[in-house]
Coordinates of C-alpha atoms in Angstrom, one line a residue:
M1191 CA 0.0 0.0 0.0
A1192 CA 2.9 2.3 0.9
K1193 CA 4.6 1.7 -2.5
F1194 CA 1.3 2.5 -4.3
L1195 CA 1.0 5.9 -2.5
V1196 CA 4.7 6.8 -3.2
K1197 CA 4.1 6.0 -6.9
L1198 CA 0.9 8.1 -6.9
Q1199 CA 2.7 11.0 -5.3
R1200 CA 5.5 10.9 -7.9
Y1201 CA 3.0 10.8 -10.7
F1202 CA 1.1 13.9 -9.6
R1203 CA 4.4 15.7 -9.0
R1204 CA 5.2 15.2 -12.7
K1205 CA 1.7 16.1 -13.8
P1206 CA 0.3 18.7 -11.3
V1207 CA -2.4 19.8 -13.7
R1208 CA -4.2 16.4 -13.5
F1209 CA -3.9 16.6 -9.7
F1210 CA -5.6 19.9 -9.5
T1211 CA -8.3 18.9 -12.0
L1212 CA -9.2 15.8 -10.0
L1213 CA -9.2 17.9 -6.8
A1214 CA -11.6 20.4 -8.4
L1215 CA -13.9 17.7 -9.6
Y1216 CA -13.9 16.1 -6.1
L1217 CA -14.8 19.4 -4.4
A1218 CA -17.5 20.1 -7.0
A1219 CA -19.1 16.7 -6.5
G1220 CA -19.0 17.2 -2.7
S1221 CA -20.7 20.6 -3.0
L1222 CA -23.5 19.2 -5.1
V1223 CA -24.2 16.4 -2.7
F1224 CA -24.3 18.8 0.2
L1225 CA -26.7 21.2 -1.6
H1226 CA -29.0 18.3 -2.6
S1227 CA -29.2 17.0 1.0
G1228 CA -29.8 20.4 2.5
F1229 CA -32.3 21.8 0.0
A1230 CA -35.9 21.3 1.4
G1231 CA -37.7 23.1 -1.4
E1232 CA -40.3 24.4 1.1
P1233 CA -41.0 27.9 2.1
T1234 CA -39.6 28.7 5.5
V1235 CA -41.7 29.7 8.5
T1236 CA -40.0 32.9 9.6
G1237 CA -39.6 33.6 13.2
N1238 CA -42.6 35.3 14.7
Q1239 CA -41.9 33.7 18.1
R1240 CA -43.6 36.3 20.2
G1241 CA -44.2 36.2 23.9
A1242 CA -47.7 35.6 25.1
G1243 CA -48.0 39.2 26.2
T1244 CA -47.2 40.6 22.9
G1245 CA -50.2 42.3 21.3
E1246 CA -49.0 44.2 18.2
G1247 CA -51.2 44.5 15.2
P1248 CA -54.5 46.4 15.1
G1249 CA -57.4 44.7 16.8
L1250 CA -55.9 41.2 16.9
P1251 CA -54.2 40.2 20.2
Y1252 CA -51.6 37.5 20.0
L1253 CA -53.3 34.2 20.6
G1254 CA -50.2 32.2 21.5
V1255 CA -50.4 29.5 18.9
M1256 CA -46.6 29.1 18.9
Q1257 CA -46.8 28.3 22.6
L1258 CA -48.9 25.3 21.9
S1259 CA -47.3 21.9 21.6
R1260 CA -45.2 21.8 18.4
G1261 CA -44.6 18.1 18.5
F1262 CA -46.1 14.7 18.8
K1263 CA -44.4 11.5 19.8
A1264 CA -42.5 10.3 16.7
A1265 CA -43.9 6.8 17.0
A1266 CA -45.4 4.9 14.1
V1267 CA -49.1 5.8 13.6
T1268 CA -51.3 3.1 14.9
V1269 CA -54.0 2.1 12.5
P1270 CA -57.4 2.2 14.2
E1271 CA -59.6 -0.8 13.6
R1272 CA -61.6 -0.3 10.5
G1273 CA -65.2 0.8 10.9
R1274 CA -67.1 2.2 7.9
R1275 CA -65.5 5.5 6.7
H1276 CA -66.6 7.7 3.8
G1277 CA -64.8 9.9 1.4
P1278 CA -65.0 13.7 1.1
W1279 CA -67.8 13.5 -1.5
F1280 CA -70.4 13.0 1.3
K1281 CA -72.4 15.8 2.7
S1282 CA -72.4 15.9 6.5
T1283 CA -73.3 18.4 9.2
S1284 CA -72.5 16.2 12.1
K1285 CA -69.8 17.2 14.5
E1286 CA -69.7 14.0 16.5
P1287 CA -66.9 11.5 16.0
V1288 CA -67.8 8.4 14.0
E1289 CA -67.8 5.5 16.4
R1290 CA -65.6 2.6 15.3
I1291 CA -66.9 -0.8 15.5
K1292 CA -64.8 -2.9 17.8
G1293 CA -64.8 -6.6 18.1
G1294 CA -64.2 -9.6 15.8
D1295 CA -66.4 -12.4 14.6
Y1296 CA -70.1 -12.4 15.3
S1297 CA -72.0 -15.6 15.9
S1298 CA -75.0 -14.9 13.7
A1299 CA -76.1 -12.9 10.7
R1300 CA -78.6 -11.2 13.0
S1301 CA -76.0 -9.6 15.1
R1302 CA -74.1 -8.4 12.0
A1303 CA -77.4 -6.9 10.6
I1304 CA -78.2 -5.1 13.9
R1305 CA -74.7 -3.6 14.1
S1306 CA -74.7 -2.6 10.4
R1307 CA -78.1 -1.1 10.7
S1308 CA -77.1 1.1 13.7
G1309 CA -74.1 2.3 11.8
R1310 CA -76.3 3.2 8.8
E1311 CA -78.7 5.2 11.0
K1312 CA -75.8 7.2 12.5
E1313 CA -74.5 8.1 9.0
E1314 CA -77.6 8.6 6.9
D1315 CA -76.5 12.1 6.2
R1316 CA -73.4 10.8 4.5
A1317 CA -74.4 7.8 2.4
R1318 CA -78.0 6.8 2.8
Y1319 CA -78.6 3.1 3.0
I1320 CA -81.5 2.2 0.6
G1321 CA -82.0 -1.4 1.5
C1322 CA -81.5 -5.0 0.3
Y1323 CA -82.4 -5.6 -3.4
V1324 CA -82.7 -8.6 -5.7
D1325 CA -80.0 -8.9 -8.3
N1326 CA -79.8 -11.1 -11.5
T1327 CA -76.7 -12.1 -13.3
R1328 CA -78.4 -11.7 -16.6
R1329 CA -80.1 -8.4 -15.9
R1330 CA -78.2 -6.4 -13.3
T1331 CA -79.9 -4.1 -10.8
L1332 CA -77.1 -1.6 -11.1
R1333 CA -75.8 -1.4 -14.6
G1334 CA -72.8 0.9 -14.4
M1335 CA -69.2 0.0 -13.5
S1336 CA -68.4 -3.1 -11.4
F1337 CA -65.4 -4.6 -9.8
F1338 CA -64.6 -7.5 -7.4
D1339 CA -62.2 -8.1 -4.6
Y1340 CA -62.5 -11.4 -2.8
K1341 CA -60.0 -10.5 -0.1
K1342 CA -60.3 -6.8 0.8
M1343 CA -63.7 -5.5 -0.2
T1344 CA -65.1 -2.8 2.1
V1345 CA -68.2 -0.6 2.1
F1346 CA -66.0 2.5 1.9
R1347 CA -64.0 1.2 -1.0
C1348 CA -67.1 0.4 -3.1
Q1349 CA -68.8 3.8 -2.2
D1350 CA -65.6 5.7 -3.0
N1351 CA -65.0 4.1 -6.4
C1352 CA -68.7 4.6 -7.5
A1353 CA -68.7 8.2 -6.2
E1354 CA -65.4 9.0 -8.0
R1355 CA -66.9 7.9 -11.3
G1356 CA -70.0 10.0 -10.7
Y1357 CA -72.6 7.3 -10.0
L1358 CA -75.5 7.9 -7.7
Y1359 CA -75.8 4.4 -6.2
A1360 CA -73.3 1.8 -4.9
G1361 CA -74.2 -1.8 -4.2
L1362 CA -72.3 -4.6 -2.6
E1363 CA -73.0 -8.3 -3.3
F1364 CA -71.7 -11.7 -2.2
G1365 CA -69.3 -10.0 0.3
A1366 CA -66.8 -9.1 -2.4
E1367 CA -68.6 -7.6 -5.4
C1368 CA -69.2 -3.9 -6.0
Y1369 CA -71.7 -2.5 -8.5
C1370 CA -72.4 1.1 -9.5
G1371 CA -75.3 2.7 -11.2
H1372 CA -77.6 5.7 -11.8
K1373 CA -80.8 3.8 -11.2
I1374 CA -82.0 0.9 -9.2
Q1375 CA -83.7 -1.4 -11.7
A1376 CA -85.2 -4.2 -9.4
S1377 CA -87.4 -4.6 -6.4
N1378 CA -86.2 -4.6 -2.8
T1379 CA -86.4 -7.7 -0.5
S1380 CA -86.1 -8.7 3.1
E1381 CA -83.0 -7.3 5.0
S1382 CA -82.3 -10.8 6.3
E1383 CA -81.4 -11.9 2.8
C1384 CA -78.4 -9.5 2.8
N1385 CA -76.5 -11.6 5.3
M1386 CA -72.9 -11.9 4.0
E1387 CA -70.1 -10.0 5.8
C1388 CA -67.6 -7.9 3.8
K1389 CA -64.4 -9.7 2.9
G1390 CA -62.4 -6.7 4.1
E1391 CA -64.3 -5.8 7.2
R1392 CA -66.4 -8.3 9.1
S1393 CA -68.3 -5.7 11.0
N1394 CA -70.3 -4.7 7.9
T1395 CA -72.7 -6.5 5.6
C1396 CA -72.0 -6.6 1.9
G1397 CA -75.2 -8.1 0.4
G1398 CA -75.7 -11.8 -0.1
V1399 CA -76.2 -14.4 -2.8
N1400 CA -77.8 -12.5 -5.7
R1401 CA -78.7 -9.8 -3.2
L1402 CA -77.3 -6.2 -3.1
S1403 CA -76.9 -3.9 -0.1
I1404 CA -77.4 -0.5 -1.9
Y1405 CA -76.4 2.9 -0.7
R1406 CA -77.4 6.3 -2.3
L1407 CA -74.3 8.5 -2.4
E1408 CA -74.9 12.0 -1.3
L1409 CA -72.5 13.6 -3.7
A1410 CA -71.0 17.0 -2.7
Q1411 CA -70.7 17.9 -6.4
E1412 CA -73.6 16.5 -8.4
S1413 CA -71.9 17.7 -11.6
A1414 CA -69.5 14.8 -11.2
R1415 CA -72.2 12.3 -12.3
R1416 CA -71.3 11.0 -15.7
Y1417 CA -73.2 9.2 -18.5
G1418 CA -70.4 8.0 -20.8
S1419 CA -68.3 11.1 -21.8
A1420 CA -71.0 13.6 -20.7
I1421 CA -71.2 15.2 -17.2
F1422 CA -74.7 15.4 -15.7
R1423 CA -75.6 18.9 -14.6
G1424 CA -79.1 18.5 -13.4
C1425 CA -82.8 19.1 -14.0
F1426 CA -83.7 22.8 -14.8
R1427 CA -86.9 24.7 -15.7
Q1428 CA -86.9 25.7 -19.4
P1429 CA -85.8 29.3 -19.7
D1430 CA -88.3 31.9 -21.0
N1431 CA -86.2 32.7 -24.1
V1432 CA -85.3 29.1 -24.8
S1433 CA -84.5 29.6 -28.5
I1434 CA -82.0 32.3 -27.6
A1435 CA -80.5 30.6 -24.5
L1436 CA -80.2 27.3 -26.4
P1437 CA -80.1 28.3 -30.1
V1438 CA -79.7 24.9 -31.8
S1439 CA -82.3 22.2 -31.6
Q1440 CA -83.2 18.9 -33.2
L1441 CA -86.4 16.7 -33.0
M1442 CA -85.5 13.1 -32.1
L1443 CA -88.4 10.7 -32.0
N1444 CA -86.1 7.9 -30.8
M1445 CA -84.4 10.1 -28.2
S1446 CA -81.7 9.0 -25.8
V1447 CA -79.0 10.7 -23.7
D1448 CA -76.2 9.5 -26.0
K1449 CA -78.0 10.7 -29.2
C1450 CA -78.6 14.2 -27.8
V1451 CA -75.1 14.5 -26.4
D1452 CA -73.6 13.3 -29.7
F1453 CA -75.7 15.8 -31.7
C1454 CA -74.6 18.8 -29.5
T1455 CA -71.0 17.6 -29.5
E1456 CA -71.1 17.5 -33.3
K1457 CA -72.5 21.1 -33.4
E1458 CA -69.6 22.1 -30.9
Y1459 CA -71.8 23.2 -28.0
P1460 CA -70.8 22.4 -24.4
L1461 CA -74.4 22.0 -23.1
S1462 CA -76.9 19.3 -24.2
A1463 CA -80.5 19.7 -22.9
L1464 CA -83.1 17.0 -23.3
A1465 CA -86.7 18.1 -23.5
G1466 CA -88.7 15.0 -24.2
T1467 CA -88.2 14.3 -27.9
L1468 CA -86.5 17.6 -28.5
C1469 CA -82.7 18.0 -28.1
R1470 CA -81.3 21.5 -27.5
C1471 CA -77.7 22.8 -27.5
G1472 CA -76.1 25.9 -26.2
F1473 CA -73.8 27.7 -23.7
P1474 CA -74.4 28.6 -20.0
T1475 CA -75.3 32.3 -20.1
T1476 CA -77.2 34.8 -17.9
L1477 CA -80.4 33.5 -19.6
F1478 CA -79.6 29.9 -18.6
T1479 CA -77.1 29.9 -15.6
L1480 CA -77.6 26.4 -14.3
H1481 CA -77.8 27.8 -10.8
E1482 CA -81.4 27.0 -10.0
R1483 CA -81.8 23.2 -10.0
E1484 CA -85.1 21.5 -9.8
D1485 CA -86.1 18.1 -8.3
E1486 CA -85.0 15.4 -10.7
Q1487 CA -88.4 13.7 -10.5
L1488 CA -89.7 16.6 -12.6
C1489 CA -87.5 15.5 -15.4
A1490 CA -88.2 11.8 -15.0
Q1491 CA -89.9 11.1 -18.3
R1492 CA -88.7 7.9 -20.0
C1493 CA -86.6 8.3 -23.1
A1494 CA -88.3 7.0 -26.3
G1495 CA -85.1 5.3 -27.4
E1496 CA -83.8 4.0 -24.0
E1497 CA -86.2 2.6 -21.4
F1498 CA -83.9 3.1 -18.5
E1499 CA -83.0 6.7 -19.1
S1500 CA -84.8 10.0 -18.4
C1501 CA -85.1 12.6 -21.2
G1502 CA -86.9 15.5 -19.5
T1503 CA -90.1 17.2 -20.6
S1504 CA -91.1 20.2 -22.6
E1505 CA -91.1 22.3 -19.4
Y1506 CA -88.2 20.8 -17.5
L1507 CA -84.8 20.1 -19.2
L1508 CA -82.3 17.4 -18.3
V1509 CA -78.9 19.0 -18.9
Y1510 CA -75.5 17.4 -19.6
Q1511 CA -72.1 18.9 -20.3
T1512 CA -70.5 17.6 -23.4
Q1513 CA -66.7 17.2 -24.0
V1514 CA -66.7 20.3 -26.1
Q1515 CA -64.5 23.0 -24.5
D1516 CA -66.1 26.3 -23.8
N1517 CA -63.5 28.7 -25.2
R1518 CA -65.1 31.9 -24.0
C1519 CA -62.8 31.9 -20.9
M1520 CA -59.7 30.1 -22.2
D1521 CA -57.7 33.2 -23.5
R1522 CA -55.0 34.3 -21.2
R1523 CA -52.2 36.9 -21.4
F1524 CA -49.9 39.1 -19.3
L1525 CA -51.1 42.5 -18.0
P1526 CA -50.8 45.1 -20.8
T1527 CA -49.4 47.7 -18.3
R1528 CA -47.4 47.2 -15.1
A1529 CA -49.6 46.6 -12.1
K1530 CA -49.5 49.4 -9.5
Q1531 CA -50.2 47.1 -6.6
L1532 CA -49.0 43.6 -5.7
V1533 CA -51.8 41.3 -4.7
A1534 CA -51.0 38.0 -2.9
L1535 CA -52.8 34.8 -3.3
A1536 CA -51.8 33.4 0.0
S1537 CA -52.4 30.0 1.4
F1538 CA -51.0 27.3 3.5
P1539 CA -49.5 24.5 1.3
G1540 CA -52.2 22.0 0.3
A1541 CA -55.0 24.5 0.6
G1542 CA -55.8 24.6 -3.1
N1543 CA -53.7 27.6 -4.3
T1544 CA -52.9 26.1 -7.7
W1545 CA -56.6 25.4 -8.3
A1546 CA -57.5 29.0 -7.2
R1547 CA -54.9 30.3 -9.7
H1548 CA -56.5 28.2 -12.5
L1549 CA -59.9 29.8 -11.6
I1550 CA -58.6 33.3 -11.4
E1551 CA -56.8 33.0 -14.8
L1552 CA -59.9 31.8 -16.5
A1553 CA -62.1 34.4 -14.8
T1554 CA -59.8 37.4 -15.5
G1555 CA -58.0 36.4 -18.7
F1556 CA -54.6 37.3 -17.1
Y1557 CA -51.8 35.1 -15.9
T1558 CA -51.0 34.7 -12.2
G1559 CA -47.4 34.8 -10.9
S1560 CA -45.6 33.0 -8.1
Y1561 CA -43.2 33.8 -5.3
Y1562 CA -41.4 30.6 -6.3
F1563 CA -40.8 28.8 -9.5
D1564 CA -42.2 25.4 -10.4
G1565 CA -41.3 24.0 -13.8
S1566 CA -44.2 21.5 -13.8
L1567 CA -46.7 24.3 -13.3
Y1568 CA -45.1 26.3 -16.1
N1569 CA -45.3 23.3 -18.4
K1570 CA -49.0 23.0 -17.6
G1571 CA -49.8 26.5 -18.8
F1572 CA -49.1 28.8 -15.8
K1573 CA -46.9 31.1 -17.9
G1574 CA -46.5 33.6 -15.2
E1575 CA -44.5 31.1 -13.2
R1576 CA -41.2 32.3 -14.8
D1577 CA -41.8 36.0 -14.1
H1578 CA -40.2 37.5 -11.1
W1579 CA -42.9 38.0 -8.6
R1580 CA -42.3 41.8 -8.6
S1581 CA -42.5 42.1 -12.4
G1582 CA -46.0 43.6 -12.3
R1583 CA -47.1 41.5 -15.3
T1584 CA -49.4 39.1 -13.5
I1585 CA -52.8 39.7 -11.8
C1586 CA -51.8 38.2 -8.4
I1587 CA -48.9 36.3 -6.8
K1588 CA -49.0 32.8 -5.3
T1589 CA -47.3 32.6 -1.9
H1590 CA -47.1 30.3 1.1
E1591 CA -44.9 32.7 3.1
S1592 CA -46.0 33.8 6.5
G1593 CA -43.4 36.2 7.9
Q1594 CA -44.1 39.9 8.7
K1595 CA -41.5 41.2 6.1
E1596 CA -42.9 39.0 3.3
I1597 CA -46.5 39.8 4.1
E1598 CA -45.9 43.5 4.2
S1599 CA -44.4 43.3 0.7
F1600 CA -47.9 43.0 -0.7
D1601 CA -50.5 45.7 -1.0
S1602 CA -53.5 43.4 -0.6
A1603 CA -54.2 39.6 -0.4
I1604 CA -56.7 36.9 -1.0
L1605 CA -56.2 34.5 1.9
L1606 CA -57.3 31.0 1.0
I1607 CA -58.0 28.8 4.1
R1608 CA -58.7 25.0 4.0
N1609 CA -59.7 22.4 6.6
P1610 CA -56.3 21.5 8.2
Y1611 CA -57.0 17.8 8.1
K1612 CA -57.5 17.9 4.3
A1613 CA -54.7 20.5 3.7
L1614 CA -52.1 18.5 5.6
M1615 CA -52.9 15.3 3.8
A1616 CA -52.9 17.1 0.4
E1617 CA -49.5 18.6 1.1
F1618 CA -48.1 15.3 2.3
N1619 CA -49.3 13.7 -0.9
R1620 CA -47.7 16.5 -3.0
K1621 CA -44.5 16.3 -1.1
Y1622 CA -44.0 12.6 -1.6
G1623 CA -46.0 12.0 -4.7
G1624 CA -46.0 15.2 -6.8
H1625 CA -48.9 17.6 -7.7
I1626 CA -51.4 14.9 -8.7
G1627 CA -49.6 11.9 -7.2
F1628 CA -49.9 10.1 -3.8
A1629 CA -47.6 9.4 -1.0
A1630 CA -46.7 5.7 -0.7
H1631 CA -48.2 3.5 2.0
A1632 CA -44.8 3.3 3.6
H1633 CA -44.7 7.0 4.1
W1634 CA -48.1 7.1 5.9
K1635 CA -47.1 4.2 8.1
G1636 CA -43.5 5.3 8.7
K1637 CA -42.0 8.2 10.7
E1638 CA -42.6 10.7 7.9
W1639 CA -46.3 11.3 8.6
P1640 CA -46.1 12.0 12.3
E1641 CA -43.0 14.2 11.8
F1642 CA -44.8 16.1 9.0
V1643 CA -47.9 16.7 11.2
A1644 CA -45.7 17.9 14.1
N1645 CA -44.0 20.5 11.9
Y1646 CA -46.8 21.6 9.6
A1647 CA -49.9 21.6 11.8
P1648 CA -48.7 24.7 13.9
W1649 CA -47.8 26.4 10.7
W1650 CA -51.4 26.0 9.4
A1651 CA -52.5 28.2 12.3
T1652 CA -49.7 30.8 12.3
H1653 CA -50.0 31.3 8.6
T1654 CA -53.6 32.6 8.9
L1655 CA -52.8 34.6 12.1
D1656 CA -49.8 36.3 10.5
W1657 CA -51.8 37.3 7.4
L1658 CA -54.6 38.6 9.5
R1659 CA -52.1 40.6 11.7
Y1660 CA -49.8 42.0 9.0
G1661 CA -51.9 42.0 5.8
K1662 CA -53.0 45.4 4.6
K1663 CA -56.2 44.4 2.9
V1664 CA -57.1 40.8 3.3
L1665 CA -60.0 39.0 1.7
V1666 CA -60.6 35.6 3.4
V1667 CA -62.0 32.8 1.2
H1668 CA -62.6 29.3 2.5
F1669 CA -61.6 26.5 0.1
E1670 CA -64.9 24.7 1.0
D1671 CA -67.0 27.7 0.2
L1672 CA -65.2 28.1 -3.1
K1673 CA -66.1 24.5 -4.0
R1674 CA -69.6 24.8 -2.8
D1675 CA -70.5 28.2 -4.4
L1676 CA -67.8 28.9 -7.0
F1677 CA -69.7 31.7 -8.8
V1678 CA -70.2 33.9 -5.8
Q1679 CA -66.8 33.4 -4.2
L1680 CA -65.0 33.9 -7.5
Q1681 CA -66.9 37.2 -8.0
R1682 CA -65.5 38.3 -4.6
M1683 CA -61.9 37.3 -5.6
V1684 CA -62.1 39.0 -9.0
G1685 CA -63.5 42.1 -7.3
L1686 CA -60.5 42.4 -5.0
L1687 CA -58.2 42.2 -8.1
G1688 CA -59.9 45.2 -9.6
I1689 CA -61.3 43.4 -12.6
A1690 CA -64.9 43.9 -13.8
A1691 CA -66.4 40.4 -13.6
C1692 CA -68.1 39.3 -16.8
E1693 CA -70.9 37.0 -15.8
D1694 CA -70.8 34.9 -19.0
R1695 CA -67.1 34.4 -18.4
L1696 CA -67.7 33.3 -14.8
L1697 CA -70.3 30.8 -16.0
C1698 CA -67.8 29.5 -18.5
V1699 CA -65.3 29.0 -15.6
E1700 CA -67.9 26.8 -13.8
G1701 CA -67.8 24.4 -16.7
Q1702 CA -64.0 24.3 -16.9
K1703 CA -63.3 24.4 -13.1
D1704 CA -61.2 21.3 -12.5
G1705 CA -58.0 22.1 -14.4
N1706 CA -55.0 19.8 -14.7
F1707 CA -54.2 19.4 -11.0
K1708 CA -57.0 17.4 -9.5
R1709 CA -56.1 14.2 -7.8
S1710 CA -58.1 11.1 -8.5
G1711 CA -60.0 9.8 -5.5
L1712 CA -59.3 6.2 -6.3
R1713 CA -56.4 6.0 -3.9
K1714 CA -57.9 7.6 -0.8
L1715 CA -56.7 6.1 2.4
E1716 CA -59.2 3.6 3.8
Y1717 CA -58.2 4.5 7.4
D1718 CA -57.8 7.6 9.4
P1719 CA -54.1 8.6 9.5
Y1720 CA -54.6 11.0 12.5
T1721 CA -54.0 9.7 16.0
P1722 CA -56.2 11.0 18.9
E1723 CA -53.2 13.1 20.1
M1724 CA -52.9 14.7 16.7
R1725 CA -56.6 15.5 16.5
K1726 CA -56.5 17.0 20.0
V1727 CA -53.7 19.4 19.1
I1728 CA -55.1 20.3 15.6
S1729 CA -58.5 21.0 17.2
G1730 CA -56.8 23.6 19.4
Y1731 CA -55.3 25.3 16.3
I1732 CA -58.7 25.3 14.7
R1733 CA -60.3 27.0 17.7
T1734 CA -57.5 29.6 17.7
V1735 CA -58.0 30.5 14.0
D1736 CA -61.8 30.6 14.5
T1737 CA -61.4 33.1 17.3
A1738 CA -59.0 35.2 15.3
L1739 CA -61.4 35.4 12.4
K1740 CA -64.3 36.4 14.6
L1741 CA -62.3 39.1 16.2
R1742 CA -62.0 40.6 12.7
N1743 CA -65.8 40.4 12.3
L1744 CA -65.4 37.7 9.8
S1745 CA -67.3 34.4 9.8
G1746 CA -65.4 31.7 11.7
V1747 CA -64.2 28.4 10.2
P1748 CA -66.8 26.1 8.7
D1749 CA -68.3 23.5 11.0
D1750 CA -66.8 20.6 9.1
Y1751 CA -63.3 21.7 10.2
Y1752 CA -63.9 20.1 13.5
P1753 CA -63.2 16.3 13.7
R1754 CA -66.2 13.9 13.7

């Protein structure tokens, strides 16, 4: 070894240039490794560690969020025993926690039915249990998508898959089979005939032999219901000036949903309206806004060409959105003159900032900018991503910053707030799976998730408090309100930006609202990743933010922020 080192030393003495070249490469490689390991890629939480007695800021006393516990035990998250859980597409106003069903095997079908029925009664506001129905292998009761899992089928999994695809009903059969549909096309039968436990959760019933346990899914967004390539928008009263509101029409004696949708698609209209044997096409306008829905039973007249479909009436139209893109709100450009004020679009990570940017760009016709740079967003069409945030060429600036200096750099702000339980999970998925990907199961089960919650949950609260304290002109928008009533909330946001809102353009946005960064719900967790300790601390943060909002004479956080 000594001889080798001596030879190496002599070699480099004769050729010092090679020695210095290798040394430079070594140092450069080491620097790159150091930078890669140290770069987190996340906005920093700047130090606003104030004492409890500090009360700076007009009308908003310091609420001591940073004094709350900043950590949880970094132990692996224990998986609670699986009771029935439901995805975010359910409506619910309950604030009570869902009781988990404990215990193992039951001695009889009766005990399972009793437990299952009590669970249904508690959660009727989420997914209403319809009953036990007859099924036939030759003529299915639910005739939409179906899938089987003879090892891990659960009620949640079936409901979630059917709701994700826009179906109104989910049915479970033979303990392991899931069927989806828009209509129940069979008669119900005795509850005792749905007596088979689910393969993935013995505490629930999943139909029986040729028997379906059927649930009606209370969809949070009815527009997600699909018939083939068309999106169901609802039943609406025919507008007064129908020939102007829906200018193209065609009489179809053998009417069906597909035929009307195909006709309007061919004519390049985004709306297809069925009125008995008359098919009408058009755009959503102030004459026909699609905001005042009627009971679907008013449109329940059988189609002449398809016995299991409804085709509306001459007075009530059944409306579908075709695959034709409404181009009235698709044009975007940079501001023609430099903006005099900098407007922030501020949010905690995972609160829907990218989606809000998409909506604002469609509603105003101008690009949004960013405090950061994300190449994947630029490649998806957010052209303002490359501009410096002070360039003045964009209508507003995305930011997750929460320090006093950063906040005071902006003249006004739209503050987007989201349920922390949803925001934390969304950001965790983005961090480990990308903008529309998902974190791996190992990340949820490992140390990453509890460490993430310990670090990010306090930031969710301080982010809102800091913007309320230091922001000069702050418009608070709740993510849940934006989803529920997009037209009204988007009008408020556009108003703050100083743009005259064109109603027809906003109606166009409603039809193009999803954008390119919507995660599929097919990989939602089937268990609750939050431990009781996490929930206790996060609930404290929610109460703190709620108090801060009310001190500013704003509405507090929505009721569904509190754990059930």
